[in-house]
Structure formats: C-alpha cells, structure tokens
XYZ file of N, CA and C in Angstrom:
372
model
N 0.686 -1.150 0.062
C -0.102 0.008 -0.192
C 0.835 1.269 -0.095
N 1.794 1.271 0.979
C 2.761 2.421 0.836
C 3.644 2.402 -0.235
N 4.004 1.392 -1.056
C 4.845 1.372 -2.261
C 3.711 2.303 -3.273
N 2.346 1.980 -3.412
C 1.427 2.567 -4.429
C 1.152 4.038 -4.014
N 0.851 4.274 -2.791
C 0.263 5.419 -2.105
C 1.163 5.994 -1.315
N 2.393 6.086 -1.085
C 3.182 6.621 -0.518
C 2.757 6.649 1.299
N 1.697 6.001 1.422
C 1.191 5.618 2.886
C 0.151 4.725 3.302
N 0.115 4.441 4.275
C -1.207 3.746 4.314
C -2.622 4.792 4.848
N -3.374 4.923 4.175
C -4.335 5.909 4.594
C -5.043 5.715 5.951
N -5.456 6.312 6.764
C -5.868 5.956 8.141
C -7.369 5.622 7.768
N -7.999 5.899 6.721
C -9.372 5.116 6.473
C -9.351 3.648 6.193
N -8.066 3.394 5.546
C -8.238 2.111 5.261
C -7.826 1.233 6.379
N -7.387 1.765 7.699
C -6.442 1.063 8.727
C -7.984 0.958 9.620
N -9.435 1.580 9.370
C -10.785 1.354 9.855
C -11.443 0.008 9.364
N -10.863 -0.459 8.521
C -11.514 -1.633 7.737
C -11.149 -2.663 8.790
N -12.283 -3.212 9.224
C -12.238 -4.719 10.330
C -10.899 -5.583 9.734
N -10.214 -5.934 10.594
C -9.048 -7.021 10.289
C -9.589 -8.263 9.384
N -10.660 -8.975 9.363
C -10.840 -9.900 8.868
C -11.060 -9.691 7.145
N -11.212 -8.386 6.935
C -11.509 -7.715 5.353
C -10.235 -6.633 5.284
N -9.552 -6.497 5.860
C -8.579 -5.491 5.262
C -7.680 -6.084 4.430
N -7.244 -7.136 4.284
C -6.152 -7.289 3.045
C -7.142 -7.641 1.733
N -8.449 -8.118 2.043
C -9.387 -8.548 0.915
C -9.606 -6.960 0.330
N -9.981 -5.986 1.213
C -10.556 -4.837 0.848
C -9.404 -3.776 -0.019
N -8.130 -4.244 0.593
C -6.988 -3.473 0.021
C -7.060 -3.996 -1.370
N -6.904 -5.281 -1.385
C -7.009 -5.758 -2.628
C -8.132 -5.675 -3.699
N -9.026 -5.583 -3.474
C -10.210 -4.587 -4.258
C -9.827 -3.571 -4.918
N -9.455 -2.711 -3.901
C -9.147 -1.203 -4.348
C -7.964 -1.169 -4.971
N -6.746 -1.965 -4.904
C -5.752 -1.622 -5.770
C -6.006 -2.330 -7.008
N -6.702 -3.464 -7.247
C -6.833 -4.130 -8.262
C -7.645 -3.949 -9.323
N -8.802 -3.092 -8.813
C -10.064 -2.452 -9.430
C -9.631 -0.816 -10.050
N -9.266 -0.403 -8.832
C -9.039 1.241 -8.852
C -7.890 1.620 -9.663
N -6.841 0.972 -9.127
C -5.358 1.072 -9.312
C -4.786 0.244 -10.122
N -5.250 -0.849 -10.802
C -4.477 -1.631 -11.383
C -4.772 -1.246 -12.685
N -3.392 -1.772 -13.445
C -3.406 -1.200 -15.006
C -3.709 -2.611 -15.682
N -3.861 -3.620 -15.185
C -4.212 -4.909 -15.994
C -5.744 -4.985 -16.133
N -6.798 -3.934 -16.531
C -8.012 -3.963 -16.258
C -8.374 -3.497 -17.686
N -9.874 -3.760 -18.198
C -10.643 -3.540 -19.176
C -10.228 -1.974 -19.070
N -10.775 -1.353 -18.384
C -10.953 0.114 -18.215
C -9.699 0.865 -17.770
N -9.367 2.097 -18.716
C -8.336 2.975 -18.659
C -8.767 3.588 -16.990
N -7.628 4.016 -16.223
C -7.378 4.900 -15.296
C -8.537 5.885 -15.518
N -8.760 6.619 -16.578
C -9.609 7.741 -16.848
C -10.584 7.472 -16.833
N -10.858 6.395 -17.724
C -12.509 5.936 -17.600
C -12.876 5.538 -15.916
N -11.940 4.700 -15.368
C -12.325 4.358 -13.770
C -12.732 5.649 -12.917
N -11.865 6.393 -13.271
C -11.685 7.877 -12.475
C -13.261 8.398 -12.704
N -13.477 8.764 -14.006
C -14.880 9.209 -14.261
C -16.197 8.638 -14.058
N -16.144 7.195 -13.870
C -17.268 6.255 -13.332
C -17.059 6.641 -11.775
N -15.976 6.716 -11.276
C -16.047 6.604 -9.687
C -16.653 8.064 -9.301
N -16.163 9.256 -9.878
C -16.732 10.719 -9.841
C -18.576 10.366 -9.916
N -18.671 9.830 -11.223
C -20.323 9.754 -11.038
C -20.972 9.136 -9.985
N -20.394 7.986 -9.657
C -21.089 7.149 -8.653
C -21.007 7.686 -7.316
N -19.911 8.622 -7.017
C -19.619 9.208 -5.595
C -20.582 10.278 -5.652
N -21.002 11.045 -6.839
C -21.820 11.991 -6.745
C -23.287 11.563 -6.812
N -23.806 10.656 -7.138
C -24.947 9.770 -7.345
C -25.506 9.417 -5.752
N -24.122 8.864 -4.878
C -24.508 8.422 -3.464
C -24.552 9.334 -2.539
N -23.997 10.467 -3.352
C -23.885 11.866 -2.301
C -22.616 11.726 -1.130
N -21.322 10.986 -1.462
C -20.334 10.695 -0.970
C -19.320 11.670 -0.952
N -19.249 12.532 0.344
C -18.154 13.644 -0.019
C -16.636 13.037 -0.030
N -16.199 11.822 0.716
C -15.108 11.481 0.732
C -14.606 10.545 -0.491
N -15.583 9.889 -1.219
C -15.075 9.428 -2.703
C -15.300 10.662 -3.764
N -16.326 11.457 -3.632
C -16.249 12.383 -4.520
C -14.914 13.192 -4.895
N -14.381 13.449 -3.137
C -13.123 14.000 -3.554
C -12.068 13.312 -4.123
N -12.116 12.185 -3.591
C -11.186 11.019 -3.992
C -10.960 10.964 -5.503
N -12.180 10.912 -5.858
C -12.384 10.094 -7.529
C -12.004 11.491 -8.159
N -12.358 12.551 -7.567
C -12.088 13.899 -8.383
C -10.776 14.217 -8.888
N -10.094 13.818 -7.783
C -8.646 14.406 -7.622
C -7.893 13.221 -8.612
N -8.663 11.619 -8.374
C -7.632 10.893 -9.394
C -8.181 11.074 -10.594
N -9.352 11.745 -11.026
C -9.622 12.034 -12.800
C -8.732 13.034 -12.739
N -8.325 14.227 -12.248
C -7.378 15.235 -12.338
C -6.217 14.488 -12.552
N -5.390 13.565 -11.853
C -4.321 12.807 -12.174
C -4.379 12.319 -13.532
N -5.506 11.884 -13.967
C -5.551 11.275 -15.164
C -6.018 12.217 -16.342
N -5.813 13.651 -16.027
C -5.950 14.119 -17.067
C -7.340 14.704 -17.515
N -8.252 14.255 -16.872
C -9.765 15.000 -16.906
C -9.870 16.389 -16.726
N -10.677 17.002 -17.616
C -11.174 18.346 -17.223
C -12.086 18.646 -16.671
N -12.110 20.022 -16.332
C -13.365 20.557 -15.402
C -14.813 20.038 -15.866
N -14.744 20.311 -17.221
C -15.836 19.941 -18.453
C -15.976 18.704 -18.221
N -15.180 17.853 -18.185
C -15.823 16.253 -18.411
C -15.848 15.950 -17.022
N -15.511 16.400 -16.202
C -15.944 15.910 -14.635
C -17.087 16.615 -14.453
N -17.698 18.024 -14.729
C -19.298 18.094 -14.954
C -20.159 17.070 -15.593
N -19.567 16.671 -16.583
C -20.599 16.157 -17.660
C -20.802 14.548 -16.909
N -19.642 13.939 -16.406
C -19.652 12.674 -15.722
C -20.573 12.838 -14.715
N -20.741 13.693 -13.680
C -21.512 14.173 -12.580
C -23.162 14.581 -13.159
N -23.270 15.100 -14.371
C -24.705 15.060 -14.735
C -25.168 14.033 -15.290
N -24.155 13.278 -16.061
C -24.858 11.803 -16.572
C -25.130 11.072 -15.341
N -24.497 11.106 -14.140
C -24.848 10.419 -13.097
C -26.301 10.722 -12.662
N -26.266 12.189 -12.557
C -27.517 12.632 -12.287
C -28.771 12.357 -12.856
N -28.736 12.185 -14.057
C -29.417 11.801 -15.266
C -29.845 10.437 -15.065
N -29.066 9.670 -14.668
C -29.378 8.023 -14.619
C -29.742 7.938 -13.198
N -29.507 8.482 -12.059
C -30.408 8.424 -10.897
C -32.014 9.189 -10.947
N -32.045 10.398 -11.407
C -33.291 10.983 -11.716
C -34.158 9.855 -12.737
N -33.583 9.291 -13.672
C -34.747 8.447 -14.541
C -34.936 7.033 -13.855
N -34.060 6.703 -13.016
C -34.057 5.411 -12.261
C -35.100 5.790 -11.211
N -35.300 6.930 -10.337
C -36.146 7.378 -9.533
C -37.546 7.556 -10.335
N -37.570 8.045 -11.556
C -39.007 7.800 -12.047
C -39.550 6.623 -12.470
N -38.436 5.615 -12.785
C -39.049 4.450 -13.292
C -39.276 3.668 -12.298
N -38.590 3.651 -10.856
C -39.335 2.850 -9.823
C -40.068 3.495 -9.156
N -40.260 4.787 -9.063
C -41.209 5.569 -8.499
C -42.886 5.053 -9.233
N -42.629 4.858 -10.413
C -43.897 4.788 -11.291
C -44.085 3.289 -11.650
N -43.130 2.377 -10.962
C -43.126 0.789 -10.913
C -43.206 0.640 -12.649
N -42.476 1.253 -13.390
C -42.226 0.583 -14.858
C -42.170 -0.808 -14.839
N -42.910 -1.253 -15.681
C -42.649 -2.833 -15.902
C -41.507 -3.136 -16.750
N -40.369 -3.777 -15.882
C -39.101 -4.033 -16.154
C -39.145 -4.949 -17.777
N -39.932 -5.719 -18.039
C -40.277 -6.501 -19.236
C -40.380 -5.640 -20.245
N -41.450 -4.622 -20.166
C -41.661 -3.835 -21.343
C -40.659 -2.783 -21.487
N -39.998 -2.403 -20.365
C -38.893 -1.356 -20.518
C -37.691 -1.898 -21.508
N -37.721 -3.140 -21.141
C -36.189 -3.775 -21.809
C -36.870 -4.228 -23.124
N -38.121 -4.223 -23.642
C -38.644 -4.657 -25.061
C -38.616 -3.500 -25.653
N -38.877 -2.079 -25.148
C -38.622 -1.053 -25.750
C -37.342 -0.743 -25.781
N -36.497 -0.622 -24.973
C -35.123 -0.393 -25.234
C -34.399 -1.330 -26.513
N -35.003 -2.601 -26.555
C -34.074 -3.248 -27.635
C -34.702 -2.795 -28.796
N -36.228 -2.304 -28.925
C -36.458 -1.856 -30.191
C -35.862 -0.291 -30.517
N -35.182 0.431 -29.531
C -34.390 1.401 -29.741
C -33.080 1.321 -30.203
N -32.313 0.078 -29.678
C -31.400 -0.169 -29.859
C -31.435 -0.487 -31.674
N -32.310 -1.714 -31.587
C -32.343 -2.176 -33.326
C -32.621 -1.070 -34.081
N -33.481 -0.121 -33.781
C -33.848 1.305 -34.757
C -32.645 2.028 -35.051
N -31.777 2.170 -33.928
C -30.179 2.836 -34.124
C -29.597 2.455 -34.459
N -29.384 0.833 -34.505
C -28.303 0.123 -35.073
C -28.934 0.341 -36.916
N -30.013 0.076 -37.032
C -30.188 0.203 -38.575
C -29.967 1.519 -39.202
N -30.140 2.690 -38.540
C -29.901 4.086 -38.881
C -28.303 4.158 -38.907
N -27.847 3.504 -38.222
C -26.154 3.615 -38.141
C -25.450 2.539 -39.433
N -26.068 1.815 -39.992
C -25.468 0.911 -40.859
C -25.291 1.697 -42.014
N -24.335 1.297 -42.817
C -23.756 1.831 -44.194
C -25.241 1.517 -44.833
N -25.462 2.907 -45.676
C -26.530 2.339 -46.828
C -25.965 1.142 -47.887
N -26.740 0.411 -48.191
C -26.493 -0.315 -49.480
C -26.434 -0.103 -50.944
N -25.453 -0.356 -51.821
C -25.239 0.823 -53.071
C -26.091 0.088 -53.978
C-alpha cells in the first residue's frame, strides 16, 4: 500500500481486520490496477459519477482528484456528474412509477435496433 500510495491511509486502517487485506486487494486491483479493461481515466470518471450519485463527499473528493491525475478536465468532470444525476433521476422515475421491467427492456431493445439500422452503411 505504501509503495503505491506513499502511505497507509487512515481510513484503510478502519477496515475490520478480517476484511482489510481483501478490501485493499479490491481497491488496488480495481481502482489502481493497470491490467484491467477500463483505463484509469475511465475508472476515475465512473468513480466521480457514482460518488456524486451516492452523495459521498469522501469518494467525490478522492475520485475527482484521481480523475485530475488522469488528465480529466473540469468540463468532463461536470459532464460525468450530470450523467450520474440523469441516471439517478430516471431511475427514480422508473422505480417510483413501477414501470414494468419486461416492457422497459422490450422498448429499449427496439430503440437499439432502430439506432443500429440507422447507423448501418447504406447499400449501394
């Protein structure tokens, strides 16, 4: 931990002993690992969006600084937060109105099919 972060953060010391090694491994491998499908930049933007949506000031600060280390601009940070807010907003609408999940999936599949057809190159 010290080798990657320069210190053992005090909050990591608060993780109960049976889970401390496991928790560090998850954090290290998912957030800091380079052998993942997502780039550090992409992971940081996801982290910012999730942190904002869950209203966590700790995670918001951490992932914002992480994003800045990855070269994310202030405009990109704002967009990530707005996308998270948009998702949370519509999730509330869908859940609150008890939208049928099967119907929602069918409509989404129709939308994807429509967009896919529009993006296909025209036959000569």
